[in-house]
PDB file of C-alpha atoms and ligand atoms in Angstrom:
ATOM      1  CA  MET I   1      93.587  -1.252 116.517  1.00  0.00           C
ATOM      2  CA  LYS I   2      92.315   2.313 116.489  1.00  0.00           C
ATOM      3  CA  ILE I   3      95.176   4.803 116.370  1.00  0.00           C
ATOM      4  CA  SER I   4      94.924   8.221 117.979  1.00  0.00           C
ATOM      5  CA  PRO I   5      96.631  11.274 116.423  1.00  0.00           C
ATOM      6  CA  LYS I   6      98.521  11.520 119.715  1.00  0.00           C
ATOM      7  CA  GLN I   7     100.384   8.315 118.743  1.00  0.00           C
ATOM      8  CA  LEU I   8     101.676   9.909 115.537  1.00  0.00           C
ATOM      9  CA  CYS I   9     104.348  12.493 114.733  1.00  0.00           C
ATOM     10  CA  GLY I  10     104.228  14.332 111.423  1.00  0.00           C
ATOM     11  CA  HIS I  11     107.378  13.645 109.367  1.00  0.00           C
ATOM     12  CA  ARG I  12     108.916  16.746 107.771  1.00  0.00           C
ATOM     13  CA  GLY I  13     105.571  18.389 108.596  1.00  0.00           C
ATOM     14  CA  VAL I  14     103.052  16.219 106.837  1.00  0.00           C
ATOM     15  CA  ALA I  15     105.184  15.253 103.850  1.00  0.00           C
ATOM     16  CA  ALA I  16     102.410  13.357 102.065  1.00  0.00           C
ATOM     17  CA  ASP I  17     100.093  16.374 102.046  1.00  0.00           C
ATOM     18  CA  ALA I  18     102.391  19.319 101.335  1.00  0.00           C
ATOM     19  CA  PRO I  19     106.021  19.994 100.360  1.00  0.00           C
ATOM     20  CA  GLU I  20     108.211  18.545 103.092  1.00  0.00           C
ATOM     21  CA  ASN I  21     109.778  20.761 105.755  1.00  0.00           C
ATOM     22  CA  THR I  22     107.891  23.892 104.606  1.00  0.00           C
ATOM     23  CA  LEU I  23     105.588  25.996 106.749  1.00  0.00           C
ATOM     24  CA  ALA I  24     102.680  24.735 104.626  1.00  0.00           C
ATOM     25  CA  SER I  25     103.582  21.183 105.579  1.00  0.00           C
ATOM     26  CA  ILE I  26     104.043  22.004 109.252  1.00  0.00           C
ATOM     27  CA  ARG I  27     100.629  23.725 109.357  1.00  0.00           C
ATOM     28  CA  GLN I  28      99.033  20.417 108.394  1.00  0.00           C
ATOM     29  CA  VAL I  29     100.177  18.746 111.632  1.00  0.00           C
ATOM     30  CA  ARG I  30      97.726  20.483 113.940  1.00  0.00           C
ATOM     31  CA  LEU I  31      94.920  19.944 111.428  1.00  0.00           C
ATOM     32  CA  TRP I  32      95.319  16.194 111.863  1.00  0.00           C
ATOM     33  CA  GLY I  33      95.231  16.549 115.645  1.00  0.00           C
ATOM     34  CA  MET I  34      98.845  15.433 116.033  1.00  0.00           C
ATOM     35  CA  GLU I  35     100.889  16.962 118.834  1.00  0.00           C
ATOM     36  CA  TRP I  36     104.370  16.294 117.441  1.00  0.00           C
ATOM     37  CA  VAL I  37     106.210  17.379 114.317  1.00  0.00           C
ATOM     38  CA  GLU I  38     109.620  16.231 113.077  1.00  0.00           C
ATOM     39  CA  ILE I  39     111.797  18.532 110.961  1.00  0.00           C
ATOM     40  CA  ASP I  40     115.424  18.490 109.746  1.00  0.00           C
ATOM     41  CA  VAL I  41     117.778  21.383 110.447  1.00  0.00           C
ATOM     42  CA  GLN I  42     120.957  22.404 108.607  1.00  0.00           C
ATOM     43  CA  LEU I  43     122.952  25.607 108.082  1.00  0.00           C
ATOM     44  CA  THR I  44     123.187  27.813 105.044  1.00  0.00           C
ATOM     45  CA  GLN I  45     126.670  28.807 103.883  1.00  0.00           C
ATOM     46  CA  ASP I  46     126.493  31.898 106.102  1.00  0.00           C
ATOM     47  CA  GLY I  47     125.288  30.020 109.151  1.00  0.00           C
ATOM     48  CA  VAL I  48     121.506  30.500 109.185  1.00  0.00           C
ATOM     49  CA  PRO I  49     119.698  27.430 110.549  1.00  0.00           C
ATOM     50  CA  VAL I  50     117.079  26.373 108.016  1.00  0.00           C
ATOM     51  CA  VAL I  51     114.675  23.446 107.788  1.00  0.00           C
ATOM     52  CA  PHE I  52     115.688  21.177 104.937  1.00  0.00           C
ATOM     53  CA  HIS I  53     116.474  17.485 104.543  1.00  0.00           C
ATOM     54  CA  ASP I  54     118.887  16.917 101.665  1.00  0.00           C
ATOM     55  CA  ASP I  55     122.437  18.218 101.354  1.00  0.00           C
ATOM     56  CA  THR I  56     121.622  19.309  97.801  1.00  0.00           C
ATOM     57  CA  LEU I  57     118.870  21.613  96.586  1.00  0.00           C
ATOM     58  CA  SER I  58     117.639  19.881  93.448  1.00  0.00           C
ATOM     59  CA  ARG I  59     114.993  17.488  94.792  1.00  0.00           C
ATOM     60  CA  CYS I  60     112.990  19.954  96.863  1.00  0.00           C
ATOM     61  CA  THR I  61     113.635  23.352  95.276  1.00  0.00           C
ATOM     62  CA  ASN I  62     114.104  24.842  91.821  1.00  0.00           C
ATOM     63  CA  GLY I  63     117.772  25.441  92.643  1.00  0.00           C
ATOM     64  CA  VAL I  64     120.930  23.408  92.285  1.00  0.00           C
ATOM     65  CA  GLY I  65     124.074  22.944  94.334  1.00  0.00           C
ATOM     66  CA  ARG I  66     124.636  22.336  98.009  1.00  0.00           C
ATOM     67  CA  LEU I  67     122.544  23.908 100.734  1.00  0.00           C
ATOM     68  CA  GLY I  68     125.632  24.385 102.893  1.00  0.00           C
ATOM     69  CA  GLU I  69     127.362  26.324 100.108  1.00  0.00           C
ATOM     70  CA  THR I  70     124.334  28.571  99.458  1.00  0.00           C
ATOM     71  CA  PRO I  71     124.030  31.932 101.246  1.00  0.00           C
ATOM     72  CA  TYR I  72     120.715  32.624 102.980  1.00  0.00           C
ATOM     73  CA  THR I  73     119.642  35.467 100.654  1.00  0.00           C
ATOM     74  CA  GLN I  74     120.256  33.248  97.633  1.00  0.00           C
ATOM     75  CA  LEU I  75     118.318  30.372  99.218  1.00  0.00           C
ATOM     76  CA  MET I  76     115.354  32.683  99.797  1.00  0.00           C
ATOM     77  CA  GLN I  77     115.092  33.235  96.029  1.00  0.00           C
ATOM     78  CA  LEU I  78     114.296  29.561  95.518  1.00  0.00           C
ATOM     79  CA  ASP I  79     110.876  27.980  95.273  1.00  0.00           C
ATOM     80  CA  ALA I  80     110.449  25.055  97.664  1.00  0.00           C
ATOM     81  CA  GLY I  81     106.845  24.156  96.872  1.00  0.00           C
ATOM     82  CA  GLY I  82     106.186  24.120  93.134  1.00  0.00           C
ATOM     83  CA  TYR I  83     107.914  20.780  92.613  1.00  0.00           C
ATOM     84  CA  PHE I  84     105.275  19.208  94.856  1.00  0.00           C
ATOM     85  CA  ASP I  85     102.198  20.919  93.415  1.00  0.00           C
ATOM     86  CA  THR I  86     101.583  24.219  91.685  1.00  0.00           C
ATOM     87  CA  GLN I  87      99.322  25.306  94.562  1.00  0.00           C
ATOM     88  CA  TYR I  88     102.458  25.468  96.739  1.00  0.00           C
ATOM     89  CA  GLN I  89     104.486  27.672  94.401  1.00  0.00           C
ATOM     90  CA  GLY I  90     106.050  30.447  96.432  1.00  0.00           C
ATOM     91  CA  GLU I  91     106.844  28.340  99.498  1.00  0.00           C
ATOM     92  CA  ARG I  92     110.355  29.019 100.737  1.00  0.00           C
ATOM     93  CA  VAL I  93     112.855  26.941 102.651  1.00  0.00           C
ATOM     94  CA  PRO I  94     111.919  28.148 106.135  1.00  0.00           C
ATOM     95  CA  THR I  95     114.327  29.266 108.807  1.00  0.00           C
ATOM     96  CA  LEU I  96     114.307  27.301 112.039  1.00  0.00           C
ATOM     97  CA  ALA I  97     113.118  30.497 113.743  1.00  0.00           C
ATOM     98  CA  ALA I  98     110.082  30.718 111.445  1.00  0.00           C
ATOM     99  CA  VAL I  99     109.272  27.065 112.032  1.00  0.00           C
ATOM    100  CA  LEU I 100     109.527  27.494 115.796  1.00  0.00           C
ATOM    101  CA  ALA I 101     107.115  30.435 115.594  1.00  0.00           C
ATOM    102  CA  GLN I 102     104.606  28.293 113.671  1.00  0.00           C
ATOM    103  CA  VAL I 103     105.041  25.360 116.042  1.00  0.00           C
ATOM    104  CA  ALA I 104     104.586  27.636 119.060  1.00  0.00           C
ATOM    105  CA  ALA I 105     101.411  29.123 117.567  1.00  0.00           C
ATOM    106  CA  ASP I 106     100.079  25.615 116.963  1.00  0.00           C
ATOM    107  CA  GLU I 107     101.131  24.481 120.471  1.00  0.00           C
ATOM    108  CA  LEU I 108     103.039  21.486 119.117  1.00  0.00           C
ATOM    109  CA  HIS I 109     106.055  19.582 120.343  1.00  0.00           C
ATOM    110  CA  ILE I 110     108.974  19.661 117.931  1.00  0.00           C
ATOM    111  CA  ASN I 111     111.466  16.912 117.162  1.00  0.00           C
ATOM    112  CA  ILE I 112     114.426  18.826 115.716  1.00  0.00           C
ATOM    113  CA  GLU I 113     116.539  16.375 113.771  1.00  0.00           C
ATOM    114  CA  ILE I 114     120.079  17.715 113.610  1.00  0.00           C
ATOM    115  CA  LYS I 115     120.854  16.625 110.081  1.00  0.00           C
ATOM    116  CA  THR I 116     124.538  16.022 109.440  1.00  0.00           C
ATOM    117  CA  TYR I 117     126.424  15.130 106.288  1.00  0.00           C
ATOM    118  CA  PRO I 118     130.146  14.394 106.031  1.00  0.00           C
ATOM    119  CA  GLU I 119     130.940  18.085 105.431  1.00  0.00           C
ATOM    120  CA  THR I 120     128.777  19.379 108.330  1.00  0.00           C
ATOM    121  CA  ASP I 121     130.480  21.488 110.996  1.00  0.00           C
ATOM    122  CA  ILE I 122     128.631  19.875 113.888  1.00  0.00           C
ATOM    123  CA  PRO I 123     129.533  22.346 116.675  1.00  0.00           C
ATOM    124  CA  ARG I 124     128.569  25.272 114.424  1.00  0.00           C
ATOM    125  CA  LEU I 125     125.216  23.671 113.630  1.00  0.00           C
ATOM    126  CA  CYS I 126     124.403  22.777 117.239  1.00  0.00           C
ATOM    127  CA  ASP I 127     125.458  26.227 118.473  1.00  0.00           C
ATOM    128  CA  ALA I 128     123.153  27.835 115.894  1.00  0.00           C
ATOM    129  CA  VAL I 129     120.243  25.647 116.990  1.00  0.00           C
ATOM    130  CA  ALA I 130     120.901  26.541 120.630  1.00  0.00           C
ATOM    131  CA  ALA I 131     121.070  30.248 119.779  1.00  0.00           C
ATOM    132  CA  THR I 132     117.791  30.091 117.845  1.00  0.00           C
ATOM    133  CA  LEU I 133     116.004  28.283 120.657  1.00  0.00           C
ATOM    134  CA  SER I 134     117.247  30.918 123.047  1.00  0.00           C
ATOM    135  CA  GLU I 135     116.457  33.934 120.832  1.00  0.00           C
ATOM    136  CA  THR I 136     112.965  32.725 120.028  1.00  0.00           C
ATOM    137  CA  GLU I 137     112.278  31.815 123.687  1.00  0.00           C
ATOM    138  CA  PHE I 138     110.672  28.623 122.448  1.00  0.00           C
ATOM    139  CA  PRO I 139     109.517  26.500 125.419  1.00  0.00           C
ATOM    140  CA  LEU I 140     112.309  23.972 125.821  1.00  0.00           C
ATOM    141  CA  GLU I 141     110.014  21.379 127.397  1.00  0.00           C
ATOM    142  CA  ARG I 142     108.422  21.076 123.944  1.00  0.00           C
ATOM    143  CA  VAL I 143     111.738  20.341 122.202  1.00  0.00           C
ATOM    144  CA  LEU I 144     113.341  17.009 121.422  1.00  0.00           C
ATOM    145  CA  LEU I 145     116.753  17.055 119.732  1.00  0.00           C
ATOM    146  CA  SER I 146     117.446  13.962 117.635  1.00  0.00           C
ATOM    147  CA  SER I 147     120.304  12.904 115.402  1.00  0.00           C
ATOM    148  CA  PHE I 148     121.989   9.985 113.699  1.00  0.00           C
ATOM    149  CA  SER I 149     125.227  11.715 114.691  1.00  0.00           C
ATOM    150  CA  LEU I 150     126.495  10.626 118.078  1.00  0.00           C
ATOM    151  CA  GLU I 151     128.945  13.537 117.894  1.00  0.00           C
ATOM    152  CA  ALA I 152     126.039  15.970 117.551  1.00  0.00           C
ATOM    153  CA  LEU I 153     124.200  14.407 120.473  1.00  0.00           C
ATOM    154  CA  ALA I 154     127.313  14.536 122.650  1.00  0.00           C
ATOM    155  CA  TYR I 155     127.773  18.193 121.726  1.00  0.00           C
ATOM    156  CA  CYS I 156     124.135  18.944 122.592  1.00  0.00           C
ATOM    157  CA  GLN I 157     124.553  17.133 125.895  1.00  0.00           C
ATOM    158  CA  THR I 158     127.064  19.823 126.881  1.00  0.00           C
ATOM    159  CA  ALA I 159     125.657  22.813 124.993  1.00  0.00           C
ATOM    160  CA  MET I 160     121.965  22.292 125.825  1.00  0.00           C
ATOM    161  CA  PRO I 161     121.932  19.909 128.797  1.00  0.00           C
ATOM    162  CA  SER I 162     118.336  20.676 129.731  1.00  0.00           C
ATOM    163  CA  VAL I 163     116.881  19.827 126.299  1.00  0.00           C
ATOM    164  CA  ALA I 164     115.650  16.262 125.745  1.00  0.00           C
ATOM    165  CA  ARG I 165     117.601  14.099 123.313  1.00  0.00           C
ATOM    166  CA  ALA I 166     116.898  11.061 121.142  1.00  0.00           C
ATOM    167  CA  ILE I 167     119.328   8.801 119.285  1.00  0.00           C
ATOM    168  CA  LEU I 168     118.411   7.904 115.711  1.00  0.00           C
ATOM    169  CA  TRP I 169     119.406   4.517 114.375  1.00  0.00           C
ATOM    170  CA  ASP I 170     118.310   2.833 111.170  1.00  0.00           C
ATOM    171  CA  VAL I 171     118.871  -0.445 112.982  1.00  0.00           C
ATOM    172  CA  VAL I 172     119.147  -0.475 116.771  1.00  0.00           C
ATOM    173  CA  PRO I 173     122.588  -1.959 117.518  1.00  0.00           C
ATOM    174  CA  GLU I 174     123.004  -4.904 119.843  1.00  0.00           C
ATOM    175  CA  ASP I 175     125.002  -2.738 122.237  1.00  0.00           C
ATOM    176  CA  TRP I 176     122.513   0.166 122.249  1.00  0.00           C
ATOM    177  CA  GLN I 177     122.829   0.469 126.034  1.00  0.00           C
ATOM    178  CA  ARG I 178     126.431   1.716 125.608  1.00  0.00           C
ATOM    179  CA  TYR I 179     125.064   4.932 124.120  1.00  0.00           C
ATOM    180  CA  GLN I 180     122.184   5.382 126.526  1.00  0.00           C
ATOM    181  CA  ASP I 181     123.618   8.566 128.097  1.00  0.00           C
ATOM    182  CA  LEU I 182     123.226  10.360 124.784  1.00  0.00           C
ATOM    183  CA  ALA I 183     119.460   9.794 124.832  1.00  0.00           C
ATOM    184  CA  THR I 184     117.446  11.259 127.675  1.00  0.00           C
ATOM    185  CA  TYR I 185     113.977  10.788 126.216  1.00  0.00           C
ATOM    186  CA  SER I 186     113.727   8.282 123.400  1.00  0.00           C
ATOM    187  CA  ILE I 187     115.297   5.972 120.845  1.00  0.00           C
ATOM    188  CA  HIS I 188     114.207   6.454 117.238  1.00  0.00           C
ATOM    189  CA  CYS I 189     114.690   3.796 114.590  1.00  0.00           C
ATOM    190  CA  HIS I 190     113.443   2.548 111.263  1.00  0.00           C
ATOM    191  CA  TYR I 191     110.277   0.550 111.757  1.00  0.00           C
ATOM    192  CA  ARG I 192     112.065  -2.573 110.505  1.00  0.00           C
ATOM    193  CA  GLY I 193     115.166  -1.852 112.609  1.00  0.00           C
ATOM    194  CA  ILE I 194     114.173  -3.128 116.036  1.00  0.00           C
ATOM    195  CA  THR I 195     113.474  -6.511 117.608  1.00  0.00           C
ATOM    196  CA  GLU I 196     110.850  -7.334 120.198  1.00  0.00           C
ATOM    197  CA  VAL I 197     113.580  -8.049 122.772  1.00  0.00           C
ATOM    198  CA  GLN I 198     115.185  -4.665 122.142  1.00  0.00           C
ATOM    199  CA  ALA I 199     111.863  -2.842 122.253  1.00  0.00           C
ATOM    200  CA  LYS I 200     111.022  -4.334 125.619  1.00  0.00           C
ATOM    201  CA  ALA I 201     114.506  -3.618 127.017  1.00  0.00           C
ATOM    202  CA  ILE I 202     114.426   0.003 125.822  1.00  0.00           C
ATOM    203  CA  LYS I 203     111.012   0.518 127.404  1.00  0.00           C
ATOM    204  CA  ALA I 204     112.206  -1.129 130.617  1.00  0.00           C
ATOM    205  CA  SER I 205     115.108   1.367 130.697  1.00  0.00           C
ATOM    206  CA  GLY I 206     112.563   4.197 130.836  1.00  0.00           C
ATOM    207  CA  LEU I 207     113.129   5.508 127.310  1.00  0.00           C
ATOM    208  CA  LYS I 208     110.364   5.886 124.758  1.00  0.00           C
ATOM    209  CA  ILE I 209     110.547   4.441 121.231  1.00  0.00           C
ATOM    210  CA  LYS I 210     109.550   6.240 118.055  1.00  0.00           C
ATOM    211  CA  CYS I 211     109.754   4.557 114.647  1.00  0.00           C
ATOM    212  CA  TYR I 212     110.142   6.234 111.264  1.00  0.00           C
ATOM    213  CA  THR I 213     108.706   6.325 108.598  1.00  0.00           C
ATOM    214  CA  PRO I 214     105.902   3.783 108.365  1.00  0.00           C
ATOM    215  CA  ASN I 215     103.191   5.044 106.054  1.00  0.00           C
ATOM    216  CA  HIS I 216     101.130   1.869 106.105  1.00  0.00           C
ATOM    217  CA  PRO I 217      99.601   0.972 109.480  1.00  0.00           C
ATOM    218  CA  GLU I 218      99.394  -2.741 108.695  1.00  0.00           C
ATOM    219  CA  GLU I 219     103.212  -2.880 108.626  1.00  0.00           C
ATOM    220  CA  VAL I 220     103.528  -1.757 112.234  1.00  0.00           C
ATOM    221  CA  ALA I 221     100.633  -3.387 114.086  1.00  0.00           C
ATOM    222  CA  HIS I 222     103.114  -5.611 115.934  1.00  0.00           C
ATOM    223  CA  LEU I 223     105.222  -2.626 117.024  1.00  0.00           C
ATOM    224  CA  TRP I 224     102.427  -1.166 119.136  1.00  0.00           C
ATOM    225  CA  GLU I 225     102.229  -4.527 120.895  1.00  0.00           C
ATOM    226  CA  TRP I 226     105.982  -4.427 121.535  1.00  0.00           C
ATOM    227  CA  GLY I 227     105.581  -1.084 123.299  1.00  0.00           C
ATOM    228  CA  VAL I 228     106.586   1.368 120.556  1.00  0.00           C
ATOM    229  CA  ASP I 229     105.134   4.723 121.574  1.00  0.00           C
ATOM    230  CA  MET I 230     104.885   6.684 118.360  1.00  0.00           C
ATOM    231  CA  MET I 231     105.156   6.418 114.578  1.00  0.00           C
ATOM    232  CA  ILE I 232     106.812   9.267 112.703  1.00  0.00           C
ATOM    233  CA  THR I 233     104.834   9.215 109.480  1.00  0.00           C
ATOM    234  CA  ASP I 234     104.409  11.155 106.238  1.00  0.00           C
ATOM    235  CA  ALA I 235     100.812  10.028 105.927  1.00  0.00           C
ATOM    236  CA  PRO I 236      98.582  10.386 109.008  1.00  0.00           C
ATOM    237  CA  SER I 237      95.593   9.939 106.706  1.00  0.00           C
ATOM    238  CA  ASN I 238      96.530   6.272 106.323  1.00  0.00           C
ATOM    239  CA  TYR I 239      96.146   5.814 110.097  1.00  0.00           C
ATOM    240  CA  LEU I 240      93.323   8.210 110.855  1.00  0.00           C
ATOM    241  CA  GLY I 241      91.328   7.559 107.760  1.00  0.00           C
ATOM    242  CA  SER I 242      89.590  10.896 107.408  1.00  0.00           C
ATOM    243  CA  GLU I 243      90.174  14.416 106.275  1.00  0.00           C
ATOM    244  CA  PRO I 244      91.832  16.840 108.693  1.00  0.00           C
ATOM    245  CA  THR I 245      89.144  18.162 111.000  1.00  0.00           C
ATOM    246  CA  GLU I 246      90.472  21.059 113.074  1.00  0.00           C
TER     247      GLU I 246
HETATM  248  O1  LIG C   1     113.646  11.582 112.421  1.00  0.00           O
HETATM  249  C1  LIG C   1     113.222  10.467 111.727  1.00  0.00           C
HETATM  250  C2  LIG C   1     113.573  10.506 110.269  1.00  0.00           C
HETATM  251  O2  LIG C   1     113.331  11.802 109.805  1.00  0.00           O
HETATM  252  C3  LIG C   1     115.000  10.140 109.990  1.00  0.00           C
HETATM  253  O3  LIG C   1     115.306  10.009 108.654  1.00  0.00           O
HETATM  254  O4  LIG C   1     116.162  10.763 106.491  1.00  0.00           O
HETATM  255  O5  LIG C   1     113.772  11.129 107.054  1.00  0.00           O
HETATM  256  O6  LIG C   1     115.540  12.471 108.167  1.00  0.00           O
HETATM  257  P1  LIG C   1     115.183  11.156 107.546  1.00  0.00           P
HETATM  258 MG1  LIG C   2     114.393  13.630 109.597  1.00  0.00          MG
END
């Protein structure tokens, strides 16, 4: 089956090609012809929304400690690209505002994953995301808020009722319909975390399905047949088979 870039969403930018969740990684998305990018958002110690996956700094920067205990100015001293490849030395952990500016320039849709850890102040994080969307005047019809946290989704339902939402589940639960109000647009799950019966029922309910993070197309051929709409992947090259063209 020939896959179109429109059926793919770049994961953490294009995490296979450039350091995840950096502007360099996000710039790769448009080059592959994809229309969607997924990123993770968290707060610095002093409440600046930044795009970063882990709760600790060591894997993806040259710093140590917890992101949520690090002030913004201190975070900006860290290198977020050199660990991936020396050509990316000097990349910084980007603010959500900077990412939104890049995504707007590239005319992409953005899947903002509200990344929560046990210590996360969920209302504070969601309020900061809402404020950034408002201050940057990013077109809300191009935003999808997603989270594993049902509390975060419920908060967004009240704080940003007009912005589309998706529930994230590693494995879609049997009683997924109980939580349907929290998702207005789509259900996202691990590519091994859904059954054919569930996929068909979710589609029949009017919601879309996006699966993360299959990097090998042969593992998900059946999912397209079940009605899955999009794969959130690190490696579009494995699906599209060529160099970026645009
Ligand atoms: O949004 C899909 C995927 O990003 C969820 O898992 O851990 O990669 O943020 P994770
Ligand atoms: Mg994510």
